[in-house]
Amino acid sequence: MNAEAAPDLDQALRALADGNRRAILAAIRTSPKPVGTIAEELGLSQQTTSHHLGVLRKAGLTVGTREGTRHLFAVSTDGLAAVRTYLDDFWPTKLSALKAAVESDHG
């Protein structure tokens, strides 16, 4: 992983470390929603939800758009790229180890 991607990854991982933020991402996974709807669905105050959305936005994990007077929030799949790239680096090694273990059991 290059040094330029590290701050984005660190910020994204810190944002994802909070359960409320992960719940917010899950709530907006399929469609953009306003703060009030997200807050109501998760049982959080609008102030708390806004705070978490701000952290997620700064980490590049959400985007906001205006629809009339409403401010809608959606998941930014581009923002998840640094996290995915980091995690994907682990799979080839783990899959190779799993394959070797399976083959040794059946060999």
PDB file of N, CA, C and O in Angstrom, residues 9-82:
ATOM      1  N   LEU A   9      -7.115   5.546   4.397  1.00  0.00           N
ATOM      2  CA  LEU A   9      -7.421   4.275   5.027  1.00  0.00           C
ATOM      3  C   LEU A   9      -7.576   4.448   6.530  1.00  0.00           C
ATOM      4  O   LEU A   9      -8.538   3.968   7.126  1.00  0.00           O
ATOM      5  N   ASP A  10      -6.645   5.151   7.149  1.00  0.00           N
ATOM      6  CA  ASP A  10      -6.711   5.361   8.595  1.00  0.00           C
ATOM      7  C   ASP A  10      -7.989   6.084   8.994  1.00  0.00           C
ATOM      8  O   ASP A  10      -8.660   5.697   9.949  1.00  0.00           O
ATOM      9  N   GLN A  11      -8.314   7.119   8.257  1.00  0.00           N
ATOM     10  CA  GLN A  11      -9.526   7.890   8.563  1.00  0.00           C
ATOM     11  C   GLN A  11     -10.774   7.037   8.362  1.00  0.00           C
ATOM     12  O   GLN A  11     -11.700   7.065   9.177  1.00  0.00           O
ATOM     13  N   ALA A  12     -10.799   6.246   7.312  1.00  0.00           N
ATOM     14  CA  ALA A  12     -11.948   5.381   7.053  1.00  0.00           C
ATOM     15  C   ALA A  12     -12.080   4.308   8.130  1.00  0.00           C
ATOM     16  O   ALA A  12     -13.183   4.043   8.620  1.00  0.00           O
ATOM     17  N   LEU A  13     -10.964   3.707   8.532  1.00  0.00           N
ATOM     18  CA  LEU A  13     -11.023   2.673   9.570  1.00  0.00           C
ATOM     19  C   LEU A  13     -11.460   3.254  10.909  1.00  0.00           C
ATOM     20  O   LEU A  13     -12.230   2.616  11.638  1.00  0.00           O
ATOM     21  N   ARG A  14     -10.989   4.450  11.228  1.00  0.00           N
ATOM     22  CA  ARG A  14     -11.439   5.101  12.474  1.00  0.00           C
ATOM     23  C   ARG A  14     -12.945   5.357  12.414  1.00  0.00           C
ATOM     24  O   ARG A  14     -13.658   5.141  13.392  1.00  0.00           O
ATOM     25  N   ALA A  15     -13.428   5.803  11.277  1.00  0.00           N
ATOM     26  CA  ALA A  15     -14.869   6.061  11.129  1.00  0.00           C
ATOM     27  C   ALA A  15     -15.662   4.765  11.251  1.00  0.00           C
ATOM     28  O   ALA A  15     -16.710   4.728  11.898  1.00  0.00           O
ATOM     29  N   LEU A  16     -15.152   3.697  10.670  1.00  0.00           N
ATOM     30  CA  LEU A  16     -15.859   2.411  10.698  1.00  0.00           C
ATOM     31  C   LEU A  16     -15.779   1.714  12.052  1.00  0.00           C
ATOM     32  O   LEU A  16     -16.525   0.768  12.300  1.00  0.00           O
ATOM     33  N   ALA A  17     -14.908   2.183  12.928  1.00  0.00           N
ATOM     34  CA  ALA A  17     -14.749   1.558  14.246  1.00  0.00           C
ATOM     35  C   ALA A  17     -15.960   1.789  15.139  1.00  0.00           C
ATOM     36  O   ALA A  17     -16.168   1.064  16.105  1.00  0.00           O
ATOM     37  N   ASP A  18     -16.779   2.768  14.817  1.00  0.00           N
ATOM     38  CA  ASP A  18     -17.947   3.087  15.629  1.00  0.00           C
ATOM     39  C   ASP A  18     -19.178   2.355  15.108  1.00  0.00           C
ATOM     40  O   ASP A  18     -19.520   2.448  13.923  1.00  0.00           O
ATOM     41  N   GLY A  19     -19.848   1.641  15.982  1.00  0.00           N
ATOM     42  CA  GLY A  19     -21.031   0.866  15.599  1.00  0.00           C
ATOM     43  C   GLY A  19     -22.160   1.706  15.048  1.00  0.00           C
ATOM     44  O   GLY A  19     -22.885   1.274  14.142  1.00  0.00           O
ATOM     45  N   ASN A  20     -22.347   2.922  15.587  1.00  0.00           N
ATOM     46  CA  ASN A  20     -23.407   3.798  15.066  1.00  0.00           C
ATOM     47  C   ASN A  20     -23.123   4.184  13.619  1.00  0.00           C
ATOM     48  O   ASN A  20     -24.042   4.264  12.798  1.00  0.00           O
ATOM     49  N   ARG A  21     -21.859   4.413  13.310  1.00  0.00           N
ATOM     50  CA  ARG A  21     -21.511   4.800  11.943  1.00  0.00           C
ATOM     51  C   ARG A  21     -21.724   3.632  10.982  1.00  0.00           C
ATOM     52  O   ARG A  21     -22.193   3.826   9.864  1.00  0.00           O
ATOM     53  N   ARG A  22     -21.377   2.423  11.425  1.00  0.00           N
ATOM     54  CA  ARG A  22     -21.642   1.257  10.575  1.00  0.00           C
ATOM     55  C   ARG A  22     -23.144   1.074  10.374  1.00  0.00           C
ATOM     56  O   ARG A  22     -23.596   0.730   9.278  1.00  0.00           O
ATOM     57  N   ALA A  23     -23.927   1.328  11.407  1.00  0.00           N
ATOM     58  CA  ALA A  23     -25.385   1.224  11.293  1.00  0.00           C
ATOM     59  C   ALA A  23     -25.921   2.272  10.316  1.00  0.00           C
ATOM     60  O   ALA A  23     -26.841   1.992   9.534  1.00  0.00           O
ATOM     61  N   ILE A  24     -25.354   3.460  10.350  1.00  0.00           N
ATOM     62  CA  ILE A  24     -25.765   4.510   9.419  1.00  0.00           C
ATOM     63  C   ILE A  24     -25.453   4.082   7.988  1.00  0.00           C
ATOM     64  O   ILE A  24     -26.295   4.217   7.089  1.00  0.00           O
ATOM     65  N   LEU A  25     -24.272   3.553   7.765  1.00  0.00           N
ATOM     66  CA  LEU A  25     -23.925   3.081   6.414  1.00  0.00           C
ATOM     67  C   LEU A  25     -24.891   1.999   5.953  1.00  0.00           C
ATOM     68  O   LEU A  25     -25.323   1.994   4.794  1.00  0.00           O
ATOM     69  N   ALA A  26     -25.250   1.097   6.849  1.00  0.00           N
ATOM     70  CA  ALA A  26     -26.209   0.043   6.493  1.00  0.00           C
ATOM     71  C   ALA A  26     -27.576   0.646   6.166  1.00  0.00           C
ATOM     72  O   ALA A  26     -28.251   0.192   5.240  1.00  0.00           O
ATOM     73  N   ALA A  27     -27.957   1.684   6.903  1.00  0.00           N
ATOM     74  CA  ALA A  27     -29.272   2.317   6.688  1.00  0.00           C
ATOM     75  C   ALA A  27     -29.357   3.026   5.342  1.00  0.00           C
ATOM     76  O   ALA A  27     -30.431   3.118   4.757  1.00  0.00           O
ATOM     77  N   ILE A  28     -28.236   3.526   4.846  1.00  0.00           N
ATOM     78  CA  ILE A  28     -28.244   4.259   3.580  1.00  0.00           C
ATOM     79  C   ILE A  28     -27.621   3.450   2.432  1.00  0.00           C
ATOM     80  O   ILE A  28     -27.368   3.981   1.366  1.00  0.00           O
ATOM     81  N   ARG A  29     -27.408   2.184   2.671  1.00  0.00           N
ATOM     82  CA  ARG A  29     -26.758   1.323   1.678  1.00  0.00           C
ATOM     83  C   ARG A  29     -27.539   1.263   0.369  1.00  0.00           C
ATOM     84  O   ARG A  29     -26.952   1.305  -0.706  1.00  0.00           O
ATOM     85  N   THR A  30     -28.856   1.155   0.446  1.00  0.00           N
ATOM     86  CA  THR A  30     -29.641   0.931  -0.766  1.00  0.00           C
ATOM     87  C   THR A  30     -30.258   2.196  -1.356  1.00  0.00           C
ATOM     88  O   THR A  30     -30.599   2.202  -2.534  1.00  0.00           O
ATOM     89  N   SER A  31     -30.414   3.243  -0.530  1.00  0.00           N
ATOM     90  CA  SER A  31     -30.986   4.477  -1.069  1.00  0.00           C
ATOM     91  C   SER A  31     -30.612   5.654  -0.179  1.00  0.00           C
ATOM     92  O   SER A  31     -30.475   5.503   1.037  1.00  0.00           O
ATOM     93  N   PRO A  32     -30.450   6.835  -0.782  1.00  0.00           N
ATOM     94  CA  PRO A  32     -30.143   8.036  -0.003  1.00  0.00           C
ATOM     95  C   PRO A  32     -31.290   8.384   0.939  1.00  0.00           C
ATOM     96  O   PRO A  32     -32.457   8.171   0.615  1.00  0.00           O
ATOM     97  N   LYS A  33     -30.931   8.904   2.106  1.00  0.00           N
ATOM     98  CA  LYS A  33     -31.938   9.268   3.100  1.00  0.00           C
ATOM     99  C   LYS A  33     -31.543  10.557   3.805  1.00  0.00           C
ATOM    100  O   LYS A  33     -30.366  10.843   3.975  1.00  0.00           O
ATOM    101  N   PRO A  34     -32.550  11.312   4.287  1.00  0.00           N
ATOM    102  CA  PRO A  34     -32.260  12.515   5.076  1.00  0.00           C
ATOM    103  C   PRO A  34     -31.895  12.136   6.516  1.00  0.00           C
ATOM    104  O   PRO A  34     -32.209  11.032   6.993  1.00  0.00           O
ATOM    105  N   VAL A  35     -31.258  13.067   7.206  1.00  0.00           N
ATOM    106  CA  VAL A  35     -30.818  12.844   8.588  1.00  0.00           C
ATOM    107  C   VAL A  35     -31.966  12.374   9.475  1.00  0.00           C
ATOM    108  O   VAL A  35     -31.812  11.424  10.251  1.00  0.00           O
ATOM    109  N   GLY A  36     -33.114  13.025   9.383  1.00  0.00           N
ATOM    110  CA  GLY A  36     -34.241  12.688  10.247  1.00  0.00           C
ATOM    111  C   GLY A  36     -34.692  11.245  10.095  1.00  0.00           C
ATOM    112  O   GLY A  36     -34.988  10.569  11.084  1.00  0.00           O
ATOM    113  N   THR A  37     -34.736  10.772   8.879  1.00  0.00           N
ATOM    114  CA  THR A  37     -35.140   9.390   8.624  1.00  0.00           C
ATOM    115  C   THR A  37     -34.108   8.413   9.187  1.00  0.00           C
ATOM    116  O   THR A  37     -34.465   7.411   9.819  1.00  0.00           O
ATOM    117  N   ILE A  38     -32.844   8.710   8.968  1.00  0.00           N
ATOM    118  CA  ILE A  38     -31.768   7.853   9.490  1.00  0.00           C
ATOM    119  C   ILE A  38     -31.847   7.807  11.012  1.00  0.00           C
ATOM    120  O   ILE A  38     -31.793   6.737  11.620  1.00  0.00           O
ATOM    121  N   ALA A  39     -31.978   8.978  11.622  1.00  0.00           N
ATOM    122  CA  ALA A  39     -32.041   9.070  13.083  1.00  0.00           C
ATOM    123  C   ALA A  39     -33.208   8.261  13.626  1.00  0.00           C
ATOM    124  O   ALA A  39     -33.062   7.507  14.598  1.00  0.00           O
ATOM    125  N   GLU A  40     -34.346   8.395  12.996  1.00  0.00           N
ATOM    126  CA  GLU A  40     -35.548   7.679  13.449  1.00  0.00           C
ATOM    127  C   GLU A  40     -35.364   6.164  13.319  1.00  0.00           C
ATOM    128  O   GLU A  40     -35.694   5.410  14.239  1.00  0.00           O
ATOM    129  N   GLU A  41     -34.838   5.726  12.193  1.00  0.00           N
ATOM    130  CA  GLU A  41     -34.631   4.290  11.971  1.00  0.00           C
ATOM    131  C   GLU A  41     -33.675   3.683  13.003  1.00  0.00           C
ATOM    132  O   GLU A  41     -33.846   2.539  13.406  1.00  0.00           O
ATOM    133  N   LEU A  42     -32.674   4.461  13.413  1.00  0.00           N
ATOM    134  CA  LEU A  42     -31.647   3.932  14.310  1.00  0.00           C
ATOM    135  C   LEU A  42     -31.872   4.279  15.777  1.00  0.00           C
ATOM    136  O   LEU A  42     -31.116   3.835  16.640  1.00  0.00           O
ATOM    137  N   GLY A  43     -32.890   5.082  16.045  1.00  0.00           N
ATOM    138  CA  GLY A  43     -33.146   5.468  17.430  1.00  0.00           C
ATOM    139  C   GLY A  43     -32.101   6.413  17.992  1.00  0.00           C
ATOM    140  O   GLY A  43     -31.814   6.406  19.190  1.00  0.00           O
ATOM    141  N   LEU A  44     -31.543   7.250  17.135  1.00  0.00           N
ATOM    142  CA  LEU A  44     -30.546   8.237  17.544  1.00  0.00           C
ATOM    143  C   LEU A  44     -31.151   9.632  17.435  1.00  0.00           C
ATOM    144  O   LEU A  44     -32.117   9.835  16.701  1.00  0.00           O
ATOM    145  N   SER A  45     -30.557  10.581  18.127  1.00  0.00           N
ATOM    146  CA  SER A  45     -31.003  11.966  17.957  1.00  0.00           C
ATOM    147  C   SER A  45     -30.491  12.477  16.610  1.00  0.00           C
ATOM    148  O   SER A  45     -29.522  11.955  16.054  1.00  0.00           O
ATOM    149  N   GLN A  46     -31.154  13.507  16.103  1.00  0.00           N
ATOM    150  CA  GLN A  46     -30.695  14.098  14.835  1.00  0.00           C
ATOM    151  C   GLN A  46     -29.299  14.695  14.996  1.00  0.00           C
ATOM    152  O   GLN A  46     -28.482  14.615  14.078  1.00  0.00           O
ATOM    153  N   GLN A  47     -29.023  15.269  16.162  1.00  0.00           N
ATOM    154  CA  GLN A  47     -27.706  15.858  16.418  1.00  0.00           C
ATOM    155  C   GLN A  47     -26.623  14.784  16.378  1.00  0.00           C
ATOM    156  O   GLN A  47     -25.572  14.964  15.750  1.00  0.00           O
ATOM    157  N   THR A  48     -26.866  13.650  17.024  1.00  0.00           N
ATOM    158  CA  THR A  48     -25.901  12.548  17.030  1.00  0.00           C
ATOM    159  C   THR A  48     -25.713  11.993  15.625  1.00  0.00           C
ATOM    160  O   THR A  48     -24.584  11.750  15.180  1.00  0.00           O
ATOM    161  N   THR A  49     -26.820  11.826  14.918  1.00  0.00           N
ATOM    162  CA  THR A  49     -26.758  11.308  13.551  1.00  0.00           C
ATOM    163  C   THR A  49     -25.980  12.259  12.655  1.00  0.00           C
ATOM    164  O   THR A  49     -25.126  11.822  11.870  1.00  0.00           O
ATOM    165  N   SER A  50     -26.224  13.550  12.783  1.00  0.00           N
ATOM    166  CA  SER A  50     -25.494  14.544  11.990  1.00  0.00           C
ATOM    167  C   SER A  50     -24.004  14.500  12.276  1.00  0.00           C
ATOM    168  O   SER A  50     -23.176  14.601  11.361  1.00  0.00           O
ATOM    169  N   HIS A  51     -23.655  14.350  13.544  1.00  0.00           N
ATOM    170  CA  HIS A  51     -22.240  14.254  13.925  1.00  0.00           C
ATOM    171  C   HIS A  51     -21.593  13.057  13.232  1.00  0.00           C
ATOM    172  O   HIS A  51     -20.530  13.179  12.620  1.00  0.00           O
ATOM    173  N   HIS A  52     -22.230  11.894  13.338  1.00  0.00           N
ATOM    174  CA  HIS A  52     -21.669  10.688  12.732  1.00  0.00           C
ATOM    175  C   HIS A  52     -21.600  10.798  11.208  1.00  0.00           C
ATOM    176  O   HIS A  52     -20.625  10.349  10.589  1.00  0.00           O
ATOM    177  N   LEU A  53     -22.614  11.410  10.596  1.00  0.00           N
ATOM    178  CA  LEU A  53     -22.585  11.619   9.151  1.00  0.00           C
ATOM    179  C   LEU A  53     -21.417  12.529   8.757  1.00  0.00           C
ATOM    180  O   LEU A  53     -20.787  12.321   7.717  1.00  0.00           O
ATOM    181  N   GLY A  54     -21.117  13.512   9.593  1.00  0.00           N
ATOM    182  CA  GLY A  54     -19.975  14.390   9.332  1.00  0.00           C
ATOM    183  C   GLY A  54     -18.661  13.629   9.365  1.00  0.00           C
ATOM    184  O   GLY A  54     -17.790  13.839   8.513  1.00  0.00           O
ATOM    185  N   VAL A  55     -18.517  12.746  10.339  1.00  0.00           N
ATOM    186  CA  VAL A  55     -17.305  11.924  10.426  1.00  0.00           C
ATOM    187  C   VAL A  55     -17.204  11.016   9.202  1.00  0.00           C
ATOM    188  O   VAL A  55     -16.126  10.885   8.596  1.00  0.00           O
ATOM    189  N   LEU A  56     -18.307  10.392   8.831  1.00  0.00           N
ATOM    190  CA  LEU A  56     -18.316   9.520   7.658  1.00  0.00           C
ATOM    191  C   LEU A  56     -18.012  10.297   6.380  1.00  0.00           C
ATOM    192  O   LEU A  56     -17.282   9.812   5.505  1.00  0.00           O
ATOM    193  N   ARG A  57     -18.542  11.507   6.285  1.00  0.00           N
ATOM    194  CA  ARG A  57     -18.280  12.342   5.103  1.00  0.00           C
ATOM    195  C   ARG A  57     -16.801  12.711   5.023  1.00  0.00           C
ATOM    196  O   ARG A  57     -16.169  12.601   3.971  1.00  0.00           O
ATOM    197  N   LYS A  58     -16.215  13.140   6.153  1.00  0.00           N
ATOM    198  CA  LYS A  58     -14.795  13.501   6.171  1.00  0.00           C
ATOM    199  C   LYS A  58     -13.904  12.320   5.822  1.00  0.00           C
ATOM    200  O   LYS A  58     -12.824  12.492   5.264  1.00  0.00           O
ATOM    201  N   ALA A  59     -14.355  11.117   6.153  1.00  0.00           N
ATOM    202  CA  ALA A  59     -13.601   9.906   5.830  1.00  0.00           C
ATOM    203  C   ALA A  59     -13.839   9.454   4.392  1.00  0.00           C
ATOM    204  O   ALA A  59     -13.250   8.482   3.934  1.00  0.00           O
ATOM    205  N   GLY A  60     -14.735  10.151   3.689  1.00  0.00           N
ATOM    206  CA  GLY A  60     -15.022   9.805   2.302  1.00  0.00           C
ATOM    207  C   GLY A  60     -15.960   8.624   2.142  1.00  0.00           C
ATOM    208  O   GLY A  60     -16.039   8.033   1.074  1.00  0.00           O
ATOM    209  N   LEU A  61     -16.689   8.284   3.208  1.00  0.00           N
ATOM    210  CA  LEU A  61     -17.557   7.114   3.171  1.00  0.00           C
ATOM    211  C   LEU A  61     -19.010   7.439   2.834  1.00  0.00           C
ATOM    212  O   LEU A  61     -19.798   6.536   2.545  1.00  0.00           O
ATOM    213  N   THR A  62     -19.377   8.717   2.899  1.00  0.00           N
ATOM    214  CA  THR A  62     -20.720   9.142   2.501  1.00  0.00           C
ATOM    215  C   THR A  62     -20.622  10.393   1.636  1.00  0.00           C
ATOM    216  O   THR A  62     -19.613  11.099   1.659  1.00  0.00           O
ATOM    217  N   VAL A  63     -21.688  10.626   0.901  1.00  0.00           N
ATOM    218  CA  VAL A  63     -21.826  11.852   0.120  1.00  0.00           C
ATOM    219  C   VAL A  63     -23.195  12.433   0.419  1.00  0.00           C
ATOM    220  O   VAL A  63     -24.133  11.703   0.731  1.00  0.00           O
ATOM    221  N   GLY A  64     -23.289  13.729   0.328  1.00  0.00           N
ATOM    222  CA  GLY A  64     -24.564  14.405   0.534  1.00  0.00           C
ATOM    223  C   GLY A  64     -25.011  15.094  -0.735  1.00  0.00           C
ATOM    224  O   GLY A  64     -24.185  15.631  -1.478  1.00  0.00           O
ATOM    225  N   THR A  65     -26.304  15.047  -0.992  1.00  0.00           N
ATOM    226  CA  THR A  65     -26.872  15.750  -2.139  1.00  0.00           C
ATOM    227  C   THR A  65     -28.114  16.505  -1.680  1.00  0.00           C
ATOM    228  O   THR A  65     -28.735  16.146  -0.683  1.00  0.00           O
ATOM    229  N   ARG A  66     -28.474  17.523  -2.412  1.00  0.00           N
ATOM    230  CA  ARG A  66     -29.682  18.289  -2.121  1.00  0.00           C
ATOM    231  C   ARG A  66     -30.789  17.853  -3.052  1.00  0.00           C
ATOM    232  O   ARG A  66     -30.580  17.671  -4.246  1.00  0.00           O
ATOM    233  N   GLU A  67     -31.953  17.656  -2.476  1.00  0.00           N
ATOM    234  CA  GLU A  67     -33.163  17.366  -3.259  1.00  0.00           C
ATOM    235  C   GLU A  67     -34.218  18.327  -2.732  1.00  0.00           C
ATOM    236  O   GLU A  67     -34.859  18.070  -1.717  1.00  0.00           O
ATOM    237  N   GLY A  68     -34.340  19.444  -3.412  1.00  0.00           N
ATOM    238  CA  GLY A  68     -35.227  20.499  -2.901  1.00  0.00           C
ATOM    239  C   GLY A  68     -34.656  21.040  -1.605  1.00  0.00           C
ATOM    240  O   GLY A  68     -33.515  21.484  -1.558  1.00  0.00           O
ATOM    241  N   THR A  69     -35.441  20.986  -0.542  1.00  0.00           N
ATOM    242  CA  THR A  69     -34.976  21.480   0.756  1.00  0.00           C
ATOM    243  C   THR A  69     -34.333  20.385   1.601  1.00  0.00           C
ATOM    244  O   THR A  69     -33.819  20.650   2.680  1.00  0.00           O
ATOM    245  N   ARG A  70     -34.391  19.159   1.103  1.00  0.00           N
ATOM    246  CA  ARG A  70     -33.830  18.029   1.870  1.00  0.00           C
ATOM    247  C   ARG A  70     -32.376  17.778   1.507  1.00  0.00           C
ATOM    248  O   ARG A  70     -31.978  17.901   0.351  1.00  0.00           O
ATOM    249  N   HIS A  71     -31.598  17.418   2.502  1.00  0.00           N
ATOM    250  CA  HIS A  71     -30.202  17.025   2.316  1.00  0.00           C
ATOM    251  C   HIS A  71     -30.144  15.514   2.503  1.00  0.00           C
ATOM    252  O   HIS A  71     -30.377  15.007   3.598  1.00  0.00           O
ATOM    253  N   LEU A  72     -29.870  14.796   1.421  1.00  0.00           N
ATOM    254  CA  LEU A  72     -29.862  13.340   1.441  1.00  0.00           C
ATOM    255  C   LEU A  72     -28.435  12.810   1.527  1.00  0.00           C
ATOM    256  O   LEU A  72     -27.517  13.366   0.918  1.00  0.00           O
ATOM    257  N   PHE A  73     -28.275  11.720   2.263  1.00  0.00           N
ATOM    258  CA  PHE A  73     -26.968  11.103   2.427  1.00  0.00           C
ATOM    259  C   PHE A  73     -26.983   9.707   1.826  1.00  0.00           C
ATOM    260  O   PHE A  73     -27.954   8.965   1.966  1.00  0.00           O
ATOM    261  N   ALA A  74     -25.872   9.353   1.159  1.00  0.00           N
ATOM    262  CA  ALA A  74     -25.734   8.045   0.531  1.00  0.00           C
ATOM    263  C   ALA A  74     -24.319   7.528   0.779  1.00  0.00           C
ATOM    264  O   ALA A  74     -23.403   8.302   1.081  1.00  0.00           O
ATOM    265  N   VAL A  75     -24.150   6.229   0.631  1.00  0.00           N
ATOM    266  CA  VAL A  75     -22.832   5.617   0.763  1.00  0.00           C
ATOM    267  C   VAL A  75     -21.979   6.024  -0.436  1.00  0.00           C
ATOM    268  O   VAL A  75     -22.460   6.050  -1.571  1.00  0.00           O
ATOM    269  N   SER A  76     -20.732   6.334  -0.180  1.00  0.00           N
ATOM    270  CA  SER A  76     -19.779   6.607  -1.246  1.00  0.00           C
ATOM    271  C   SER A  76     -18.945   5.355  -1.465  1.00  0.00           C
ATOM    272  O   SER A  76     -18.049   5.053  -0.672  1.00  0.00           O
ATOM    273  N   THR A  77     -19.258   4.626  -2.523  1.00  0.00           N
ATOM    274  CA  THR A  77     -18.497   3.401  -2.778  1.00  0.00           C
ATOM    275  C   THR A  77     -17.037   3.714  -3.095  1.00  0.00           C
ATOM    276  O   THR A  77     -16.158   2.916  -2.779  1.00  0.00           O
ATOM    277  N   ASP A  78     -16.789   4.883  -3.668  1.00  0.00           N
ATOM    278  CA  ASP A  78     -15.406   5.282  -3.922  1.00  0.00           C
ATOM    279  C   ASP A  78     -14.643   5.423  -2.602  1.00  0.00           C
ATOM    280  O   ASP A  78     -13.468   5.085  -2.526  1.00  0.00           O
ATOM    281  N   GLY A  79     -15.319   5.916  -1.586  1.00  0.00           N
ATOM    282  CA  GLY A  79     -14.679   6.105  -0.292  1.00  0.00           C
ATOM    283  C   GLY A  79     -14.308   4.802   0.382  1.00  0.00           C
ATOM    284  O   GLY A  79     -13.396   4.754   1.210  1.00  0.00           O
ATOM    285  N   LEU A  80     -15.001   3.742   0.033  1.00  0.00           N
ATOM    286  CA  LEU A  80     -14.692   2.434   0.605  1.00  0.00           C
ATOM    287  C   LEU A  80     -13.525   1.752  -0.105  1.00  0.00           C
ATOM    288  O   LEU A  80     -13.032   0.723   0.348  1.00  0.00           O
ATOM    289  N   ALA A  81     -13.048   2.342  -1.187  1.00  0.00           N
ATOM    290  CA  ALA A  81     -11.994   1.724  -1.993  1.00  0.00           C
ATOM    291  C   ALA A  81     -10.704   1.493  -1.205  1.00  0.00           C
ATOM    292  O   ALA A  81     -10.088   0.432  -1.331  1.00  0.00           O
ATOM    293  N   ALA A  82     -10.288   2.450  -0.394  1.00  0.00           N
ATOM    294  CA  ALA A  82      -9.041   2.285   0.373  1.00  0.00           C
ATOM    295  C   ALA A  82      -9.146   1.126   1.345  1.00  0.00           C
ATOM    296  O   ALA A  82      -8.210   0.337   1.495  1.00  0.00           O
TER     297      ALA A  82
END
